[in-house]
CSV table of C-alpha atoms in Angstrom, one decimal:
chain,number,residue,atom,x,y,z
Y,1,MET,CA,0.1,0.0,0.1
Y,2,LYS,CA,1.1,3.5,-0.8
Y,3,LYS,CA,2.1,5.5,2.4
Y,4,ILE,CA,0.1,8.6,2.9
Y,5,PHE,CA,1.5,11.4,5.1
Y,6,PRO,CA,-1.1,13.8,6.4
Y,7,PHE,CA,1.0,16.8,6.0
Y,8,PRO,CA,2.7,16.8,2.6
Y,9,VAL,CA,5.7,18.9,1.9
Y,10,GLN,CA,6.5,20.5,-1.3
Y,11,GLU,CA,9.3,19.0,-3.3
Y,12,VAL,CA,12.0,21.6,-3.2
Y,13,THR,CA,15.8,21.8,-3.6
Y,14,GLU,CA,18.3,21.4,-1.0
Y,15,ASP,CA,19.2,25.1,-1.2
Y,16,LYS,CA,15.6,26.1,-0.5
Y,17,LYS,CA,15.5,23.7,2.4
Y,18,ARG,CA,18.7,25.4,3.9
Y,19,LEU,CA,17.0,28.9,3.4
Y,20,LEU,CA,13.8,27.6,5.2
Y,21,LYS,CA,15.9,26.4,8.1
Y,22,LYS,CA,17.8,29.7,8.4
Y,23,HIS,CA,14.4,31.6,8.2
Y,24,LEU,CA,13.0,29.5,10.9
Y,25,LEU,CA,16.0,30.0,13.1
Y,26,MET,CA,15.7,33.7,12.7
Y,27,ASP,CA,12.0,33.6,13.5
Y,28,ASN,CA,12.3,31.1,16.4
Y,29,ILE,CA,15.1,33.5,17.9
Y,30,LYS,CA,12.6,36.4,17.9
Y,31,ARG,CA,9.9,34.2,19.4
Y,32,CYS,CA,12.1,32.6,22.1
Y,33,LYS,CA,13.4,36.1,23.2
Y,34,LEU,CA,9.9,37.5,23.4
Y,35,PHE,CA,8.7,34.4,25.2
Y,36,ALA,CA,11.6,34.4,27.7
Y,37,LYS,CA,10.8,38.0,28.6
Y,38,ILE,CA,7.2,37.0,29.3
Y,39,VAL,CA,8.2,34.0,31.4
Y,40,ILE,CA,10.5,36.3,33.4
Y,41,LEU,CA,7.6,38.7,34.1
Y,42,PHE,CA,5.4,35.8,35.2
Y,43,GLU,CA,8.0,34.2,37.2
Y,44,THR,CA,8.7,37.3,39.1
Y,45,ILE,CA,5.0,37.7,39.8
Y,46,LEU,CA,4.9,34.1,41.1
Y,47,ILE,CA,8.0,34.6,43.3
Y,48,LEU,CA,6.6,37.7,44.7
Y,49,MET,CA,3.3,36.0,45.3
Y,50,HIS,CA,5.0,33.0,47.0
Y,51,MET,CA,7.0,35.4,49.2
Y,52,TYR,CA,3.9,37.2,50.2
Y,53,SER,CA,2.2,34.0,51.0
Y,54,SER,CA,5.1,32.7,53.1
Y,55,TYR,CA,5.2,35.9,55.1
Y,56,THR,CA,1.5,35.9,55.7
Y,57,ASN,CA,1.6,32.1,56.8
Y,58,SER,CA,4.8,32.1,58.7
Y,59,GLY,CA,6.0,35.5,59.1
Y,60,THR,CA,9.2,34.7,57.0
Y,61,VAL,CA,9.6,36.3,53.6
Y,62,PHE,CA,11.6,33.5,52.1
Y,63,VAL,CA,10.7,30.0,52.7
Y,64,ILE,CA,12.5,27.3,50.7
Y,65,ASP,CA,10.3,24.7,49.1
Y,66,ALA,CA,9.9,22.9,45.8
Y,67,TYR,CA,7.9,25.7,44.2
Y,68,ILE,CA,10.3,28.6,45.0
Y,69,ILE,CA,13.3,26.5,43.7
Y,70,LEU,CA,11.4,25.9,40.5
Y,71,TYR,CA,10.4,29.4,40.0
Y,72,LEU,CA,13.9,30.7,40.6
Y,73,LEU,CA,15.3,28.1,38.2
Y,74,LEU,CA,13.1,29.0,35.3
Y,75,TRP,CA,13.4,32.8,36.2
Y,76,SER,CA,17.1,32.5,36.2
Y,77,PHE,CA,17.2,30.3,32.9
Y,78,SER,CA,15.0,32.7,31.1
Y,79,ILE,CA,17.3,35.6,31.9
Y,80,LEU,CA,20.3,33.7,30.8
Y,81,MET,CA,18.4,32.9,27.6
Y,82,VAL,CA,17.6,36.6,26.8
Y,83,ILE,CA,21.3,37.5,27.4
Y,84,TYR,CA,22.3,34.4,25.3
Y,85,ILE,CA,20.1,35.5,22.4
Y,86,THR,CA,21.2,39.2,22.7
Y,87,ILE,CA,24.8,38.4,22.4
Y,88,TYR,CA,24.2,36.1,19.3
Y,89,GLU,CA,22.1,38.9,17.6
Y,90,ARG,CA,24.8,41.6,18.2
Y,91,SER,CA,27.5,39.2,16.7
Y,92,SER,CA,28.0,39.8,12.9
Y,93,ASN,CA,30.2,36.8,12.3
Y,94,HIS,CA,27.8,33.7,12.3
Y,95,SER,CA,29.7,30.8,11.1
Y,96,GLU,CA,27.9,27.3,10.4
Y,97,ARG,CA,29.4,25.8,13.5
Y,98,LYS,CA,28.4,28.9,15.8
Y,99,THR,CA,24.8,28.8,14.4
Y,100,LYS,CA,24.4,25.1,15.1
Y,101,LEU,CA,25.6,25.6,18.6
Y,102,PHE,CA,23.2,28.4,19.1
Y,103,GLN,CA,20.3,26.5,17.7
Y,104,ASN,CA,21.2,23.7,20.1
Y,105,GLY,CA,21.0,26.2,22.9
Y,106,LEU,CA,17.4,27.4,21.7
Y,107,TRP,CA,16.4,23.6,21.8
Y,108,LEU,CA,17.8,23.3,25.3
Y,109,PHE,CA,15.7,26.2,26.5
Y,110,VAL,CA,12.6,24.7,24.9
Y,111,ILE,CA,13.3,21.3,26.6
Y,112,PHE,CA,14.1,22.9,29.9
Y,113,PHE,CA,10.8,24.9,29.8
Y,114,LEU,CA,8.7,21.7,29.0
Y,115,THR,CA,10.6,19.6,31.6
Y,116,TRP,CA,10.0,22.4,34.1
Y,117,GLY,CA,6.3,22.2,33.5
Y,118,ALA,CA,6.5,18.4,34.0
Y,119,LEU,CA,8.2,18.9,37.3
Y,120,VAL,CA,5.7,21.5,38.5
Y,121,THR,CA,2.9,19.1,37.5
Y,122,LEU,CA,4.5,16.3,39.5
Y,123,VAL,CA,4.8,18.5,42.6
Y,124,ASP,CA,1.2,19.8,42.1
Y,125,GLN,CA,0.1,16.0,42.4
Y,126,ARG,CA,0.7,16.2,46.2
Y,127,ASN,CA,-1.6,19.3,46.6
Y,128,TYR,CA,-3.9,19.9,43.6
Y,129,GLY,CA,-3.7,16.8,41.4
Y,130,HIS,CA,-4.0,18.8,38.1
Y,131,VAL,CA,-1.7,18.9,35.1
Y,132,MET,CA,-2.3,22.5,34.1
Y,133,ALA,CA,1.2,23.6,34.3
Y,134,PHE,CA,2.5,21.1,31.8
Y,135,ALA,CA,-0.3,21.4,29.5
Y,136,VAL,CA,0.1,25.2,29.2
Y,137,ASN,CA,3.8,24.9,28.6
Y,138,PHE,CA,3.3,22.2,26.1
Y,139,MET,CA,0.7,24.1,24.2
Y,140,CYS,CA,2.9,27.4,24.2
Y,141,VAL,CA,5.8,25.4,22.6
Y,142,SER,CA,3.6,23.6,20.1
Y,143,VAL,CA,2.1,26.8,18.8
Y,144,LEU,CA,5.0,29.2,19.3
Y,145,PHE,CA,8.1,27.2,18.3
Y,146,HIS,CA,8.2,26.1,14.6
Y,147,ALA,CA,10.3,23.1,13.9
Y,148,SER,CA,10.4,20.0,11.6
Y,149,ASN,CA,8.5,16.9,12.9
Y,150,LYS,CA,11.8,15.1,13.8
Y,151,THR,CA,12.9,18.1,15.8
Y,152,ILE,CA,9.6,18.6,17.6
Y,153,LEU,CA,9.4,15.0,18.6
Y,154,TYR,CA,12.9,15.3,19.9
Y,155,LEU,CA,11.9,18.2,22.0
Y,156,TYR,CA,8.9,16.6,23.3
Y,157,SER,CA,10.4,13.2,24.3
Y,158,LEU,CA,12.3,14.1,27.6
Y,159,PRO,CA,9.7,16.2,29.2
Y,160,VAL,CA,6.9,13.6,28.3
Y,161,ALA,CA,9.0,10.8,29.6
Y,162,VAL,CA,9.6,12.7,32.9
Y,163,LEU,CA,6.0,13.3,33.4
Y,164,TYR,CA,4.7,9.8,32.4
Y,165,ILE,CA,7.3,8.1,34.5
Y,166,GLY,CA,6.9,10.3,37.5
Y,167,LEU,CA,3.1,10.5,37.6
Y,168,PRO,CA,2.7,7.0,39.5
Y,169,TYR,CA,5.3,8.0,42.1
Y,170,ALA,CA,3.8,11.7,42.6
Y,171,GLN,CA,0.2,10.7,42.5
Y,172,SER,CA,-1.1,8.1,45.0
Y,173,SER,CA,-4.5,7.6,43.3
Y,174,GLY,CA,-4.3,5.0,40.5
Y,175,GLU,CA,-7.6,6.1,39.1
Y,176,ILE,CA,-6.3,9.8,38.8
Y,177,VAL,CA,-3.0,8.7,37.3
Y,178,SER,CA,-5.1,6.7,34.6
Y,179,GLY,CA,-7.2,9.7,33.9
Y,180,HIS,CA,-4.1,11.8,33.6
Y,181,TYR,CA,-2.6,9.4,31.0
Y,182,ILE,CA,-5.6,9.3,28.9
Y,183,ASN,CA,-6.4,13.1,29.0
Y,184,LEU,CA,-2.6,14.0,28.5
Y,185,SER,CA,-2.3,11.6,25.6
Y,186,VAL,CA,-5.3,13.1,23.7
Y,187,PHE,CA,-4.1,16.6,24.6
Y,188,LEU,CA,-0.5,15.9,23.5
Y,189,PHE,CA,-1.7,14.4,20.2
Y,190,PHE,CA,-3.8,17.5,19.3
Y,191,CYS,CA,-0.8,19.9,20.3
Y,192,TRP,CA,1.4,17.8,18.1
Y,193,LEU,CA,-1.2,18.0,15.3
Y,194,ALA,CA,-1.6,21.8,15.6
Y,195,SER,CA,2.2,22.1,15.6
Y,196,ARG,CA,2.4,20.1,12.3
Y,197,MET,CA,-0.4,22.2,10.8
Y,198,LEU,CA,1.4,25.5,11.6
Y,199,TYR,CA,4.8,24.1,10.5
Y,200,THR,CA,3.3,22.9,7.2
Y,201,SER,CA,1.5,26.2,6.7
Y,202,TYR,CA,4.8,28.2,7.5
Y,203,SER,CA,6.9,26.3,5.2
Y,204,SER,CA,4.4,26.2,2.4
Y,205,ASN,CA,4.0,30.1,2.6
Y,206,PHE,CA,7.8,30.5,2.7
Y,207,TYR,CA,8.2,28.4,-0.4
Y,208,GLN,CA,5.4,30.3,-2.0
Y,209,ARG,CA,7.2,33.5,-1.3
Y,210,LEU,CA,10.3,32.1,-2.6
Y,211,LEU,CA,8.6,31.0,-5.9
Y,212,LEU,CA,7.0,34.4,-6.2
Y,213,THR,CA,10.2,36.2,-5.8
Y,214,GLU,CA,12.0,33.9,-8.4
Y,215,MET,CA,9.0,34.5,-10.8
Y,216,ASN,CA,9.4,38.3,-10.1
Y,217,GLU,CA,13.1,38.2,-10.7
Y,218,ASN,CA,12.7,36.3,-13.9
Y,219,LEU,CA,10.1,38.6,-15.1
Y,220,GLY,CA,12.3,41.5,-14.3
Y,221,LEU,CA,15.2,39.7,-16.2
Y,222,LYS,CA,12.8,39.1,-19.1
Y,223,VAL,CA,11.7,42.7,-19.0
Y,224,GLU,CA,15.3,43.9,-18.9
Y,225,GLU,CA,16.1,41.4,-21.7
Y,226,ASN,CA,13.3,42.8,-23.8
Y,227,GLU,CA,14.2,46.5,-23.2
Y,228,LYS,CA,17.8,45.6,-24.2
Y,229,ILE,CA,16.6,43.9,-27.4
Y,230,TYR,CA,14.2,46.8,-28.0
Y,231,LYS,CA,17.1,49.2,-27.5
Y,232,GLU,CA,19.2,47.2,-29.9
Y,233,LEU,CA,16.4,47.0,-32.5
Y,234,ALA,CA,15.9,50.8,-32.2
Y,235,SER,CA,19.6,51.4,-32.6
Y,236,ALA,CA,19.7,49.2,-35.5
Y,237,ASN,CA,16.6,50.8,-37.1
Y,238,ASN,CA,18.1,54.3,-36.5
Y,239,GLN,CA,21.4,53.1,-38.2
Y,240,LEU,CA,19.3,51.8,-41.1
Y,241,LYS,CA,17.5,55.1,-41.4
Y,242,GLN,CA,20.9,56.9,-41.3
Y,243,LEU,CA,22.2,54.7,-43.9
Y,244,SER,CA,19.2,55.2,-46.0
Y,245,VAL,CA,19.8,59.0,-46.0
Y,246,MET,CA,23.6,59.1,-46.0
Y,247,ASP,CA,26.0,58.7,-49.0
Y,248,GLU,CA,28.2,55.8,-48.2
Y,249,LEU,CA,31.3,57.2,-50.2
Y,250,THR,CA,31.3,60.7,-48.8
Y,251,LEU,CA,29.5,60.3,-45.5
Y,252,ILE,CA,27.2,63.2,-46.1
Y,253,LEU,CA,23.6,63.4,-47.0
Y,254,ASN,CA,22.4,61.8,-50.2
Y,255,ARG,CA,19.8,63.4,-52.4
Y,256,ARG,CA,16.9,61.6,-50.4
Y,257,GLY,CA,18.4,62.7,-47.2
Y,258,PHE,CA,18.8,66.2,-48.4
Y,259,ARG,CA,15.1,66.4,-49.4
Y,260,GLN,CA,13.8,65.0,-46.1
Y,261,TYR,CA,16.2,67.4,-44.1
Y,262,VAL,CA,14.8,70.3,-46.0
Y,263,GLN,CA,11.2,69.1,-45.5
Y,264,ASN,CA,11.8,68.8,-41.7
Y,265,GLU,CA,13.9,72.0,-41.4
Y,266,PHE,CA,11.2,74.2,-43.0
Y,267,GLU,CA,8.1,72.5,-41.5
Y,268,ASN,CA,7.8,74.8,-38.5
Y,269,ILE,CA,9.4,78.1,-40.0
Y,270,GLN,CA,6.9,80.9,-39.4
Y,271,VAL,CA,8.6,83.8,-41.4
Y,272,LYS,CA,10.9,83.9,-44.6
Y,273,ARG,CA,14.5,83.4,-43.7
Y,274,PRO,CA,17.6,84.3,-45.9
Y,275,PHE,CA,19.4,81.4,-47.6
Y,276,ALA,CA,22.1,80.9,-50.2
Y,277,VAL,CA,22.5,77.8,-52.2
Y,278,LEU,CA,25.7,76.4,-53.8
Y,279,MET,CA,25.7,73.8,-56.6
Y,280,GLY,CA,29.1,72.4,-57.5
Y,281,ASP,CA,30.2,69.9,-60.2
Y,282,ILE,CA,33.5,68.3,-60.9
Y,283,ASP,CA,34.7,69.4,-64.3
Y,284,SER,CA,35.0,66.7,-67.0
Y,285,PHE,CA,34.6,63.9,-64.5
Y,286,LYS,CA,33.3,61.4,-67.0
Y,287,ASN,CA,36.6,61.7,-68.8
Y,288,TYR,CA,38.4,61.2,-65.5
Y,289,ASN,CA,36.6,58.0,-64.7
Y,290,ASP,CA,37.1,56.6,-68.2
Y,291,HIS,CA,40.8,57.2,-68.0
Y,292,TYR,CA,41.8,56.9,-64.5
Y,293,GLY,CA,39.3,54.3,-63.3
Y,294,HIS,CA,36.3,54.4,-60.9
Y,295,LEU,CA,38.3,53.8,-57.7
Y,296,GLU,CA,40.3,56.9,-58.4
Y,297,GLY,CA,37.1,58.8,-59.3
Y,298,ASP,CA,35.6,57.8,-56.0
Y,299,GLN,CA,38.6,59.0,-54.3
Y,300,VAL,CA,38.3,62.4,-56.0
Y,301,ILE,CA,34.6,62.7,-55.1
Y,302,ALA,CA,35.4,61.9,-51.4
Y,303,THR,CA,38.0,64.6,-51.5
Y,304,VAL,CA,35.8,67.2,-52.9
Y,305,ALA,CA,33.2,66.3,-50.2
Y,306,GLY,CA,35.9,66.8,-47.6
Y,307,VAL,CA,36.8,70.2,-49.0
Y,308,PHE,CA,33.2,71.3,-48.9
Y,309,ARG,CA,33.0,70.3,-45.2
Y,310,THR,CA,36.2,72.1,-44.4
Y,311,HIS,CA,34.9,75.6,-45.6
Y,312,LEU,CA,31.2,75.3,-44.6
Y,313,ASN,CA,30.0,75.6,-41.0
Y,314,GLU,CA,28.1,72.4,-40.4
Y,315,GLU,CA,25.8,74.1,-37.8
Y,316,SER,CA,24.5,76.8,-40.3
Y,317,SER,CA,24.5,74.8,-43.6
Y,318,ILE,CA,23.4,71.6,-45.2
Y,319,LEU,CA,25.7,69.7,-47.5
Y,320,ALA,CA,24.7,66.8,-49.7
Y,321,ARG,CA,25.9,64.7,-52.8
Y,322,PHE,CA,23.2,65.6,-55.3
Y,323,GLY,CA,24.3,63.2,-58.0
Y,324,GLY,CA,27.3,61.3,-59.3
Y,325,GLU,CA,29.8,64.2,-59.1
Y,326,GLU,CA,27.4,67.0,-58.2
Y,327,PHE,CA,27.1,68.7,-54.7
Y,328,VAL,CA,24.6,71.0,-53.1
Y,329,ALA,CA,25.0,73.2,-50.1
Y,330,VAL,CA,22.3,75.3,-48.5
Y,331,LEU,CA,23.7,78.1,-46.2
Y,332,PHE,CA,21.4,79.6,-43.5
Y,333,ASP,CA,21.3,83.4,-43.0
Y,334,VAL,CA,23.8,84.0,-45.7
Y,335,GLY,CA,23.7,86.8,-48.4
Y,336,LEU,CA,24.8,86.5,-51.9
Y,337,ASP,CA,28.2,88.2,-51.5
Y,338,GLU,CA,29.2,85.8,-48.6
Y,339,ALA,CA,27.9,82.7,-50.3
Y,340,PHE,CA,30.0,83.8,-53.5
Y,341,ALA,CA,33.1,84.2,-51.2
Y,342,LYS,CA,32.7,80.8,-49.7
Y,343,ALA,CA,32.1,79.1,-53.2
Y,344,GLU,CA,35.3,80.7,-54.4
Y,345,LYS,CA,37.4,79.4,-51.4
Y,346,VAL,CA,36.1,75.9,-52.2
Y,347,ARG,CA,37.0,76.2,-55.8
Y,348,GLN,CA,40.3,77.6,-55.1
Y,349,ALA,CA,41.1,74.8,-52.4
Y,350,ILE,CA,40.2,72.1,-55.0
Y,351,GLU,CA,42.6,73.7,-57.6
Y,352,ARG,CA,45.4,73.9,-55.1
Y,353,LEU,CA,45.3,70.2,-54.6
Y,354,MET,CA,46.6,69.8,-58.2
Y,355,ILE,CA,45.0,66.3,-58.5
Y,356,PRO,CA,46.1,65.3,-62.2
Y,357,HIS,CA,43.5,65.1,-64.8
Y,358,GLU,CA,45.0,65.3,-68.2
Y,359,TYR,CA,41.7,64.8,-70.1
Y,360,SER,CA,39.9,67.9,-68.7
Y,361,SER,CA,38.9,70.7,-70.9
Y,362,ALA,CA,39.4,73.3,-68.1
Y,363,ALA,CA,43.0,72.5,-66.9
Y,364,ASN,CA,45.5,69.6,-66.4
Y,365,HIS,CA,44.2,68.9,-62.9
Y,366,ILE,CA,40.8,68.5,-61.2
Y,367,THR,CA,38.7,71.7,-61.0
Y,368,LEU,CA,35.2,72.6,-59.8
Y,369,SER,CA,32.4,74.7,-61.3
Y,370,ILE,CA,30.1,76.2,-58.7
Y,371,GLY,CA,26.6,78.1,-59.3
Y,372,VAL,CA,25.5,80.4,-56.5
Y,373,THR,CA,22.2,82.0,-55.8
Y,374,ALA,CA,20.5,83.5,-52.8
Y,375,GLY,CA,17.1,84.6,-51.5
Y,376,LYS,CA,14.6,84.2,-48.7
Y,377,ALA,CA,12.3,81.0,-48.2
Y,378,GLN,CA,9.6,79.9,-45.8
Y,379,TYR,CA,8.7,76.7,-47.5
Y,380,PRO,CA,10.5,73.6,-49.0
Y,381,ASP,CA,9.2,74.5,-52.3
Y,382,GLU,CA,11.0,77.7,-52.3
Y,383,ILE,CA,14.3,76.2,-51.3
Y,384,PHE,CA,13.9,73.8,-54.2
Y,385,GLN,CA,13.3,76.7,-56.5
Y,386,LEU,CA,16.5,78.3,-55.3
Y,387,ILE,CA,18.4,75.0,-56.0
Y,388,GLY,CA,17.0,75.3,-59.4
Y,389,ASP,CA,18.4,78.8,-59.8
Y,390,ALA,CA,21.8,77.7,-58.5
Y,391,ASP,CA,21.7,74.8,-61.0
Y,392,LYS,CA,21.3,77.3,-63.8
Y,393,ALA,CA,24.1,79.4,-62.6
Y,394,LEU,CA,26.2,76.1,-62.5
Y,395,TYR,CA,25.3,75.6,-66.1
Y,396,GLU,CA,26.5,79.1,-67.0
Y,397,ALA,CA,29.9,78.4,-65.3
Y,398,LYS,CA,30.4,75.3,-67.2
Y,399,ALA,CA,29.3,77.0,-70.5
Y,400,SER,CA,31.8,79.8,-69.9
Y,401,GLY,CA,34.9,77.5,-69.7
Y,402,ARG,CA,34.5,75.7,-66.3
Y,403,ASN,CA,36.6,76.1,-63.2
Y,404,LYS,CA,34.5,79.2,-62.2
Y,405,VAL,CA,31.9,80.5,-59.8
Y,406,LYS,CA,28.8,81.9,-61.4
Y,407,ILE,CA,26.1,84.0,-59.6
Y,408,ARG,CA,22.5,84.0,-60.5
Y,409,ILE,CA,20.4,86.7,-59.0
Y,410,LYS,CA,16.8,85.7,-58.0
Y,411,LYS,CA,14.5,88.2,-59.7
């Protein structure tokens, strides 16, 4: 037949069992300390009452008998227990051996308290014949002290043995002894049952809290992991967006990026703002590619882009590669004269590089033609119109021999 245990315990790992033992110990420490203080208070009252009774009956304050000896023993032991627990609590170094010894000390206190109740009950048999002292102590331990079934039976064994063996010697009435055995056995069983129910509930709640904590930690890790993935995806998405609007060769805006930038920049402008537009084109670039190769041509395009960046203020201008060898720059809050001067500096800088180009119709090195225009704009369409005017000025620069800067005045 399958063995059925009335108080099933959850299947848990050894680590969790150790955590439960540690938690039980800390909880029992608090309970035992509080209980010891209560015992000190009650024993003090009993000692005072005994002294008063002795003085009333015999005129002597302190009469030595079994009761006063037992009261003083429990009172002294409880004071020592409070001191013992306080010293342990104040110590920061709790080794495994020290913790084990302290736990044995707690068990000793519980055994002493139960045995004391058994001894008081045996003394009571001569005068009263009741077992109240032991029953109260046994019930207090069963309810207040949480321990495993093996431990609780170990704590019960000595006090119960003392009482059951001593009853026939302390109580002369065989009928009363039989009644005590029956009543105590029933009472002790239900106390044990209550202690098992409380322990099972305590351990189950503890494991449930551990499980909940683990679930929350796992959920937190999952959320953190999802946030990390989201950030990585957002970063990757942002990089893709950047790549879609950037020219890979020159690392400046491409034509699509330029249009998006202009659309966004002019979306919230309330009044017309002065702008200048530069359109630059490398002279005879097709001939350069045909004779020097596309790799050399790419290097020239990247070099020209670098020269533009050097002579334009990035905070007050937009620079883009508008086509194969064509560049466009929009300068904010700049008039026609200043725009012409900047364009001329760019053209001269390219010429000073003296990059060989024997197949150019303008010179024997790389040169640049630039068209310039200026005006005021509030909407993107007005900027694109200025770009069209700059493109016409560029056409005029090429038509007049290349390697020039031409201005087109907006009418």
